[in-house]
Coordinates of C-alpha atoms in Angstrom, one line a residue:
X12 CA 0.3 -0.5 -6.5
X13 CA 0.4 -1.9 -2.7
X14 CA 3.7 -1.8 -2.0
X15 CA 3.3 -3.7 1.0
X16 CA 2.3 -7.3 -0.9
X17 CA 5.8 -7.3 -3.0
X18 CA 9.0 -8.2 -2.6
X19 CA 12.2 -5.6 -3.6
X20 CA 13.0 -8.1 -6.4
X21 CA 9.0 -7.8 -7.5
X22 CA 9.4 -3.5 -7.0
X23 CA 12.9 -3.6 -9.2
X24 CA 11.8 -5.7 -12.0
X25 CA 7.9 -3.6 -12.4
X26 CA 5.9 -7.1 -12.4
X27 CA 4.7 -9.4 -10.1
X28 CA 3.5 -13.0 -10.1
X29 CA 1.1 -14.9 -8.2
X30 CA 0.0 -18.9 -8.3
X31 CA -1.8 -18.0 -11.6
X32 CA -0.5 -15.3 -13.2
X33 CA 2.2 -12.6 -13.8
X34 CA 1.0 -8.8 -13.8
X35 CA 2.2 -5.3 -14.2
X36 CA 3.1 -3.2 -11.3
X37 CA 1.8 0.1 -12.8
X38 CA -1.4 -1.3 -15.3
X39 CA -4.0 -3.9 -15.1
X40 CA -1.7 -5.7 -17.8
X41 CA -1.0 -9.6 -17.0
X42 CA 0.3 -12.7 -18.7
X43 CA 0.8 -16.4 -18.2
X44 CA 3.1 -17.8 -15.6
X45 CA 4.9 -19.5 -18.8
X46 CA 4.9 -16.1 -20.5
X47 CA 9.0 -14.5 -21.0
X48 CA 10.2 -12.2 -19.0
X49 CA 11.8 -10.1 -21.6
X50 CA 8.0 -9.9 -22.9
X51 CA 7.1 -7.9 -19.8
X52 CA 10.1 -5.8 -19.9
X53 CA 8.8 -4.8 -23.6
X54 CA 5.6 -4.4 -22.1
X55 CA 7.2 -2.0 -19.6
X56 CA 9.2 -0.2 -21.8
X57 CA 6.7 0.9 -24.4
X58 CA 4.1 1.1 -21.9
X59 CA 5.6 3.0 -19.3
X60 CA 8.4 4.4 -20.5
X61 CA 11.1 1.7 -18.9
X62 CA 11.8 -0.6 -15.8
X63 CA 13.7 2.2 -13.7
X64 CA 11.8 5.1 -14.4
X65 CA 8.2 4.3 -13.6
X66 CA 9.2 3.0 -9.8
X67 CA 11.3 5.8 -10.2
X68 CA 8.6 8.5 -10.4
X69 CA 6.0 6.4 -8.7
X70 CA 3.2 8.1 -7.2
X71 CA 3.0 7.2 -3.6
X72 CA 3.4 8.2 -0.2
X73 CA 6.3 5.8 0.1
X74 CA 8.7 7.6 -2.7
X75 CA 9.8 10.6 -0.3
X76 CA 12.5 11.7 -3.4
X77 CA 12.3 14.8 -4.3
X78 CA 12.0 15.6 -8.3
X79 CA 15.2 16.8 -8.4
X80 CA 16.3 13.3 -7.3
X81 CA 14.0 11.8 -9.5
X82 CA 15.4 13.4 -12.7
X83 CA 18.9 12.5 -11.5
X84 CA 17.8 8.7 -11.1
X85 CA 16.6 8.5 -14.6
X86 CA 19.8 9.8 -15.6
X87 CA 22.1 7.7 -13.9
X88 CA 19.8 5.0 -14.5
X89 CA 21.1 5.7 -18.6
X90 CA 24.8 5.2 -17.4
X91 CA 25.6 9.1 -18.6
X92 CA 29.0 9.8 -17.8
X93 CA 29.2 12.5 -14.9
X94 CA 30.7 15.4 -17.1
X95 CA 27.8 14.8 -19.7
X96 CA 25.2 14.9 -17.1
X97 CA 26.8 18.1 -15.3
X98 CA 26.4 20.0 -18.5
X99 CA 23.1 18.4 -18.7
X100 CA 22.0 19.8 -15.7
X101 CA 24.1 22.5 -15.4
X102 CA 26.1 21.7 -12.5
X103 CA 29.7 21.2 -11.3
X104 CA 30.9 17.5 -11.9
X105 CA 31.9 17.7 -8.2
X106 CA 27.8 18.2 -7.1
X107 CA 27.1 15.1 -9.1
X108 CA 29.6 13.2 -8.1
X109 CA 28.7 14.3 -4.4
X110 CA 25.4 13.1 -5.0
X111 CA 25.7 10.1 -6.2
X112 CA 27.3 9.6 -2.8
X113 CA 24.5 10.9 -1.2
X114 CA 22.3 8.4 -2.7
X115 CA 24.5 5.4 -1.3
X116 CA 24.7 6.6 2.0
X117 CA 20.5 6.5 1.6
X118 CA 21.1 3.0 0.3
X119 CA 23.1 2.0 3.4
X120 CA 20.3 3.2 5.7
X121 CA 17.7 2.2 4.6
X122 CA 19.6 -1.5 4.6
X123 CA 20.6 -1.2 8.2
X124 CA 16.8 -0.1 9.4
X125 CA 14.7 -2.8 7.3
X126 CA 17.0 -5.5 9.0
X127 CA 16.7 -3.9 12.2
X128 CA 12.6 -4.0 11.4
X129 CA 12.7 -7.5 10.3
X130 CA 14.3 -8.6 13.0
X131 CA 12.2 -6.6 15.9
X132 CA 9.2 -7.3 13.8
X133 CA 9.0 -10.3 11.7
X134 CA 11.4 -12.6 13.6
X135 CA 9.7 -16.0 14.8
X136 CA 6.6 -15.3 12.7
X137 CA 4.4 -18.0 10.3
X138 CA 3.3 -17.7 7.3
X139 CA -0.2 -18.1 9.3
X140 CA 0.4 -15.5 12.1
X141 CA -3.4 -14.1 12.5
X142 CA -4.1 -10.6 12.1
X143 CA -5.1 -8.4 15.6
X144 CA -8.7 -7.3 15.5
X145 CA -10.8 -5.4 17.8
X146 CA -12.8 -7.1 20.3
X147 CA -16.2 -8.5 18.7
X148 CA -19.5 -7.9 20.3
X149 CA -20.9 -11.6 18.8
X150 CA -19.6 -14.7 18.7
X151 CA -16.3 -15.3 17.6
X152 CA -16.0 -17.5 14.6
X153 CA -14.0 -18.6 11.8
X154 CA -15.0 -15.3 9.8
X155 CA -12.0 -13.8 12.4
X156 CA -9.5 -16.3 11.7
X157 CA -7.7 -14.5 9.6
X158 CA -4.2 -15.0 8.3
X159 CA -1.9 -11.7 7.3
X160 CA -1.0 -13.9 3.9
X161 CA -5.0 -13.9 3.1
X162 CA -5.4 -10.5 4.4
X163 CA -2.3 -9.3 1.9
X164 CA -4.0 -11.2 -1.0
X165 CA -7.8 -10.1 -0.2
X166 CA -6.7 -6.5 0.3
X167 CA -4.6 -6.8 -3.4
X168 CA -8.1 -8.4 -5.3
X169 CA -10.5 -5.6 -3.7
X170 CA -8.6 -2.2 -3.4
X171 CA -7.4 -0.1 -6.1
X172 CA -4.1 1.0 -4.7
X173 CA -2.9 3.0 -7.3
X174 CA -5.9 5.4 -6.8
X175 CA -5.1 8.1 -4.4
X176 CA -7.3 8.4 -2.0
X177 CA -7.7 4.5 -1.0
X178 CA -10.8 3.3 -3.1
X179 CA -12.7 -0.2 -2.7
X180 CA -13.5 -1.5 -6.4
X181 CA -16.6 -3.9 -5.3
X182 CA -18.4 -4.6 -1.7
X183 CA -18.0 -8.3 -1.8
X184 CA -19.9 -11.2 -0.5
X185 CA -18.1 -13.4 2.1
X186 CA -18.7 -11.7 5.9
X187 CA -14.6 -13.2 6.0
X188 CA -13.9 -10.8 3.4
X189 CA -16.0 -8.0 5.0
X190 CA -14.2 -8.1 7.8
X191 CA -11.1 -8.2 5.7
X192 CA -11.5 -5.1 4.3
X193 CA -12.6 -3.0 6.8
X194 CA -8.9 -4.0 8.5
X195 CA -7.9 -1.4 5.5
X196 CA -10.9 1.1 5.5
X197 CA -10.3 2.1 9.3
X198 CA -7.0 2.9 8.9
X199 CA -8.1 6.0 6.7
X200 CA -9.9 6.9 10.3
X201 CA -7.9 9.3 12.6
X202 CA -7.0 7.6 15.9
X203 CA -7.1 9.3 19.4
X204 CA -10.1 11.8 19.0
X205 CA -13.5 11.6 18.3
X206 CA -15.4 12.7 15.0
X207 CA -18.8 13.6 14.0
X208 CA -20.5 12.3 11.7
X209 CA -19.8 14.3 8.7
X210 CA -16.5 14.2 9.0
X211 CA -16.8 10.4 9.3
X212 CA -18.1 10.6 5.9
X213 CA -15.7 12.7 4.8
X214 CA -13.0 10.2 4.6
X215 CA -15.5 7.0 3.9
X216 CA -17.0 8.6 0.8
X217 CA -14.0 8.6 -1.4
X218 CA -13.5 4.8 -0.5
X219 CA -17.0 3.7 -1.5
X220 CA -20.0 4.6 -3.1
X221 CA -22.1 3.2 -0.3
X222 CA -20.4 5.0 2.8
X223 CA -23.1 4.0 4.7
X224 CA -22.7 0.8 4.8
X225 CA -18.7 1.2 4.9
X226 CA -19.2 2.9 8.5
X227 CA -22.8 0.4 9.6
X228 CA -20.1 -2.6 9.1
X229 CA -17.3 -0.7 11.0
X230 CA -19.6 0.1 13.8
X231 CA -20.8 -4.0 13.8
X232 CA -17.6 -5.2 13.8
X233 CA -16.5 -3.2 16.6
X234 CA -13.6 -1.0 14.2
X235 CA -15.9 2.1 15.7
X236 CA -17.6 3.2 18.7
X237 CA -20.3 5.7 18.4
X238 CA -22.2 7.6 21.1
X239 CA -26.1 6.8 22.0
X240 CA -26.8 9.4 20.2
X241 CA -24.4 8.8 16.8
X242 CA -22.8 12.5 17.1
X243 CA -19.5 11.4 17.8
X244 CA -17.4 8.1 16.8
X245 CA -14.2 6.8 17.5
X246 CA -12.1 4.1 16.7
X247 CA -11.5 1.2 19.1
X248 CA -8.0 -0.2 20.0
X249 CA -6.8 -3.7 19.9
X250 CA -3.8 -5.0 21.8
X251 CA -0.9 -3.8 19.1
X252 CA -2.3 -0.4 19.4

Protein backbone atom coordinates (compact mmCIF):
# COMPACT_ATOMS: atom_id res chain seq x y z
CA UNK A 1 0.00 0.00 0.00
CA UNK A 2 1.56 3.61 -0.77
CA UNK A 3 0.81 5.27 2.09
CA UNK A 4 1.74 8.49 0.74
CA UNK A 5 -1.41 8.65 -2.04
CA UNK A 6 -4.21 8.33 1.00
CA UNK A 7 -5.80 10.29 3.22
CA UNK A 8 -6.01 9.32 7.31
CA UNK A 9 -9.77 8.90 6.71
CA UNK A 10 -8.76 6.42 3.45
CA UNK A 11 -5.81 4.62 6.12
CA UNK A 12 -8.74 4.22 9.05
CA UNK A 13 -11.48 2.90 6.98
CA UNK A 14 -8.88 0.01 4.86
CA UNK A 15 -10.30 1.16 1.28
CA UNK A 16 -9.81 3.87 -0.98
CA UNK A 17 -11.64 5.42 -3.94
CA UNK A 18 -10.69 6.95 -7.05
CA UNK A 19 -12.80 8.69 -10.08
CA UNK A 20 -13.73 5.07 -11.08
CA UNK A 21 -13.55 2.86 -8.46
CA UNK A 22 -13.34 1.91 -4.77
CA UNK A 23 -10.41 -0.67 -3.67
CA UNK A 24 -8.87 -2.41 -0.90
CA UNK A 25 -5.96 -1.08 1.03
CA UNK A 26 -4.31 -4.54 1.65
CA UNK A 27 -5.63 -6.79 -1.77
CA UNK A 28 -6.18 -6.16 -5.37
CA UNK A 29 -9.96 -6.33 -4.28
CA UNK A 30 -12.25 -3.38 -5.81
CA UNK A 31 -15.87 -2.42 -6.29
CA UNK A 32 -18.08 0.15 -7.89
CA UNK A 33 -18.17 3.69 -6.71
CA UNK A 34 -22.12 2.88 -6.10
CA UNK A 35 -21.01 -0.22 -4.17
CA UNK A 36 -21.95 -0.08 0.09
CA UNK A 37 -19.62 0.60 2.33
CA UNK A 38 -20.61 -1.87 4.85
CA UNK A 39 -19.83 -4.39 1.72
CA UNK A 40 -16.15 -3.50 1.98
CA UNK A 41 -16.03 -3.60 5.68
CA UNK A 42 -17.37 -7.39 5.10
CA UNK A 43 -14.90 -7.66 2.56
CA UNK A 44 -12.29 -6.52 5.20
CA UNK A 45 -13.45 -8.45 7.94
CA UNK A 46 -13.44 -11.90 6.44
CA UNK A 47 -10.63 -11.04 4.26
CA UNK A 48 -8.27 -9.66 6.50
CA UNK A 49 -9.30 -10.25 9.68
CA UNK A 50 -10.99 -6.62 10.47
CA UNK A 51 -10.71 -2.72 9.80
CA UNK A 52 -8.27 -2.08 12.89
CA UNK A 53 -6.14 -4.85 12.85
CA UNK A 54 -4.72 -5.13 9.30
CA UNK A 55 -3.47 -1.17 9.44
CA UNK A 56 -2.66 -2.27 12.71
CA UNK A 57 -0.08 -4.92 11.86
CA UNK A 58 0.71 -3.37 8.53
CA UNK A 59 3.91 -4.24 7.11
CA UNK A 60 5.83 -1.14 6.33
CA UNK A 61 8.50 1.04 7.19
CA UNK A 62 6.09 3.66 8.36
CA UNK A 63 4.44 1.43 11.40
CA UNK A 64 7.43 2.00 13.87
CA UNK A 65 5.07 -0.02 16.82
CA UNK A 66 6.55 -2.43 18.28
CA UNK A 67 4.52 -6.01 18.52
CA UNK A 68 3.95 -5.57 21.84
CA UNK A 69 2.04 -2.42 20.92
CA UNK A 70 0.53 -4.05 18.15
CA UNK A 71 -1.08 -6.85 20.31
CA UNK A 72 -2.31 -4.20 22.75
CA UNK A 73 -4.00 -2.20 19.76
CA UNK A 74 -6.01 -5.18 18.69
CA UNK A 75 -7.11 -5.48 22.09
CA UNK A 76 -8.17 -2.21 22.89
CA UNK A 77 -9.46 -2.01 19.53
CA UNK A 78 -12.18 -4.95 21.06
CA UNK A 79 -13.15 -2.47 23.88
CA UNK A 80 -11.78 -5.21 26.65
CA UNK A 81 -12.20 -3.78 29.94
CA UNK A 82 -8.55 -2.99 31.47
CA UNK A 83 -8.70 -5.72 34.32
CA UNK A 84 -9.68 -8.47 31.62
CA UNK A 85 -6.88 -7.42 29.44
CA UNK A 86 -4.34 -7.31 32.40
CA UNK A 87 -5.04 -10.94 33.17
CA UNK A 88 -4.87 -11.35 29.57
CA UNK A 89 -1.54 -10.27 29.29
CA UNK A 90 -0.48 -10.79 32.49
CA UNK A 91 0.12 -7.38 33.73
CA UNK A 92 -0.77 -4.91 36.48
CA UNK A 93 -4.06 -2.90 35.56
CA UNK A 94 -1.88 0.11 36.44
CA UNK A 95 0.79 -0.82 33.19
CA UNK A 96 -2.22 -0.90 31.06
CA UNK A 97 -3.78 1.77 32.08
CA UNK A 98 -0.32 3.71 31.90
CA UNK A 99 -0.20 2.70 28.44
CA UNK A 100 -3.01 3.61 27.13
CA UNK A 101 -1.70 7.02 28.14
CA UNK A 102 1.33 6.47 26.45
CA UNK A 103 -0.41 5.85 23.27
CA UNK A 104 -2.31 9.40 23.52
CA UNK A 105 0.60 11.31 24.31
CA UNK A 106 1.91 9.50 20.66
CA UNK A 107 -1.38 10.69 19.34
CA UNK A 108 -0.85 14.33 20.47
CA UNK A 109 2.61 14.37 18.73
CA UNK A 110 2.22 13.12 15.96
CA UNK A 111 -0.94 15.86 15.57
CA UNK A 112 1.33 18.78 16.57
CA UNK A 113 4.30 17.65 13.91
CA UNK A 114 1.94 16.86 10.76
CA UNK A 115 0.44 20.42 11.19
CA UNK A 116 3.68 21.84 11.76
CA UNK A 117 4.73 19.83 8.30
CA UNK A 118 1.80 20.97 6.50
CA UNK A 119 2.15 24.22 7.24
CA UNK A 120 6.21 24.48 6.42
CA UNK A 121 5.56 22.24 3.61
CA UNK A 122 2.32 22.29 1.87
CA UNK A 123 1.16 25.83 2.59
CA UNK A 124 0.43 27.93 -0.64
CA UNK A 125 0.72 24.93 -2.85
CA UNK A 126 -1.77 23.73 -6.14
CA UNK A 127 -3.05 20.97 -6.80
CA UNK A 128 -0.63 21.42 -10.11
CA UNK A 129 2.64 22.26 -8.18
CA UNK A 130 5.23 20.42 -10.72
CA UNK A 131 7.55 18.00 -9.44
CA UNK A 132 11.63 18.96 -9.14
CA UNK A 133 13.68 17.05 -11.55
CA UNK A 134 17.21 16.94 -12.34
CA UNK A 135 18.59 19.03 -14.98
CA UNK A 136 17.99 17.37 -18.65
CA UNK A 137 20.69 17.05 -21.06
CA UNK A 138 17.87 17.51 -24.24
CA UNK A 139 15.31 19.57 -24.82
CA UNK A 140 12.91 20.29 -22.28
CA UNK A 141 9.46 19.37 -23.12
CA UNK A 142 6.07 18.53 -22.06
CA UNK A 143 7.30 14.91 -21.05
CA UNK A 144 8.77 17.10 -17.80
CA UNK A 145 5.73 18.82 -17.03
CA UNK A 146 4.75 16.94 -14.46
CA UNK A 147 2.23 17.48 -11.73
CA UNK A 148 2.80 15.78 -8.02
CA UNK A 149 -1.22 14.71 -8.40
CA UNK A 150 -0.21 12.71 -11.79
CA UNK A 151 3.04 11.67 -10.31
CA UNK A 152 0.94 10.26 -7.00
CA UNK A 153 -1.57 8.48 -9.46
CA UNK A 154 1.22 7.10 -12.09
CA UNK A 155 3.36 5.87 -9.26
CA UNK A 156 -0.01 4.05 -7.53
CA UNK A 157 -0.95 2.20 -11.33
CA UNK A 158 2.81 1.00 -11.91
CA UNK A 159 4.43 0.03 -8.49
CA UNK A 160 3.57 -2.66 -6.28
CA UNK A 161 3.88 -1.03 -2.95
CA UNK A 162 3.02 -3.67 -0.79
CA UNK A 163 6.04 -5.72 -2.08
CA UNK A 164 9.00 -5.10 -0.05
CA UNK A 165 11.70 -4.27 -1.74
CA UNK A 166 9.99 -1.54 -4.16
CA UNK A 167 9.03 -3.60 -7.39
CA UNK A 168 7.77 -1.96 -10.89
CA UNK A 169 4.78 -4.37 -12.18
CA UNK A 170 5.23 -3.31 -16.11
CA UNK A 171 7.86 -0.88 -18.10
CA UNK A 172 5.33 1.24 -19.68
CA UNK A 173 5.02 3.07 -22.85
CA UNK A 174 4.66 6.89 -22.57
CA UNK A 175 8.44 8.65 -22.24
CA UNK A 176 5.93 11.02 -19.57
CA UNK A 177 5.53 7.96 -17.69
CA UNK A 178 9.19 6.93 -17.97
CA UNK A 179 10.24 9.75 -16.55
CA UNK A 180 7.60 9.28 -13.97
CA UNK A 181 8.84 6.39 -12.64
CA UNK A 182 12.26 6.75 -12.47
CA UNK A 183 11.26 9.84 -9.85
CA UNK A 184 10.58 6.52 -7.62
CA UNK A 185 13.36 4.11 -8.79
CA UNK A 186 16.24 6.57 -7.82
CA UNK A 187 15.19 7.04 -4.60
CA UNK A 188 16.21 3.32 -3.84
CA UNK A 189 19.88 4.85 -4.91
CA UNK A 190 22.13 6.01 -2.04
CA UNK A 191 22.82 9.71 -2.19
CA UNK A 192 26.28 11.38 -1.40
CA UNK A 193 28.78 8.61 -2.60
CA UNK A 194 29.54 7.02 -5.59
CA UNK A 195 28.84 3.18 -6.55
CA UNK A 196 30.07 0.70 -8.98
CA UNK A 197 28.34 -0.94 -11.07
CA UNK A 198 27.41 -4.00 -9.38
CA UNK A 199 26.26 -2.60 -6.61
CA UNK A 200 24.11 -0.32 -8.92
CA UNK A 201 22.50 -3.46 -9.84
CA UNK A 202 22.23 -4.62 -6.67
CA UNK A 203 19.44 -2.41 -5.73
CA UNK A 204 17.87 -2.01 -9.54
CA UNK A 205 17.44 -5.79 -9.95
CA UNK A 206 14.83 -6.32 -7.32
CA UNK A 207 12.77 -3.43 -8.88
CA UNK A 208 12.78 -4.82 -12.47
CA UNK A 209 13.53 -7.58 -14.46
CA UNK A 210 15.29 -5.47 -17.03
CA UNK A 211 17.81 -3.58 -14.71
CA UNK A 212 19.47 -2.54 -17.50
CA UNK A 213 17.28 -0.57 -18.97
CA UNK A 214 16.07 0.77 -15.36
CA UNK A 215 19.75 2.39 -14.97
CA UNK A 216 20.25 3.25 -19.34
CA UNK A 217 16.93 5.49 -18.58
CA UNK A 218 18.31 6.86 -15.22
CA UNK A 219 21.62 7.73 -16.81
CA UNK A 220 19.42 9.59 -20.01
CA UNK A 221 17.42 11.35 -17.98
CA UNK A 222 20.11 12.76 -15.95
CA UNK A 223 18.78 10.84 -12.36
CA UNK A 224 22.66 9.40 -12.64
CA UNK A 225 26.01 10.39 -13.59
CA UNK A 226 28.51 7.81 -14.50
CA UNK A 227 32.28 8.16 -15.11
CA UNK A 228 33.82 7.88 -18.88
CA UNK A 229 34.66 4.79 -18.05
CA UNK A 230 31.04 3.41 -16.32
CA UNK A 231 32.95 2.24 -12.95
CA UNK A 232 31.49 4.55 -10.75
CA UNK A 233 27.83 6.37 -10.76
CA UNK A 234 26.24 8.79 -8.74
CA UNK A 235 23.14 10.45 -8.41
CA UNK A 236 22.62 14.03 -9.51
CA UNK A 237 20.98 16.73 -7.25
CA UNK A 238 18.19 19.05 -8.07
CA UNK A 239 17.40 22.30 -6.35
CA UNK A 240 15.25 20.62 -3.18
CA UNK A 241 18.19 18.45 -2.56
Amino acid sequence: MDLTSLTIDDLKRGWHQTATARYCNYCDASWETTTAAATIEQHLTIVHGGIQSPLIHLASRYNTLTTKQQNLLTAFATGIKDADLAKQFQLAAATIRHQKFTFREKAKQAKLYLAIYQSVFESGQTPNDLIVLPEQPGIIDDRFAITEDEAVQTLKQYFNFDHDPLQLKRWPKKQKTIVTILTRIIDEIPMNRPINEDELNHYLQPIYFDYTTLRRYLIDYGFLKRTVDGRQYWRTTTKED
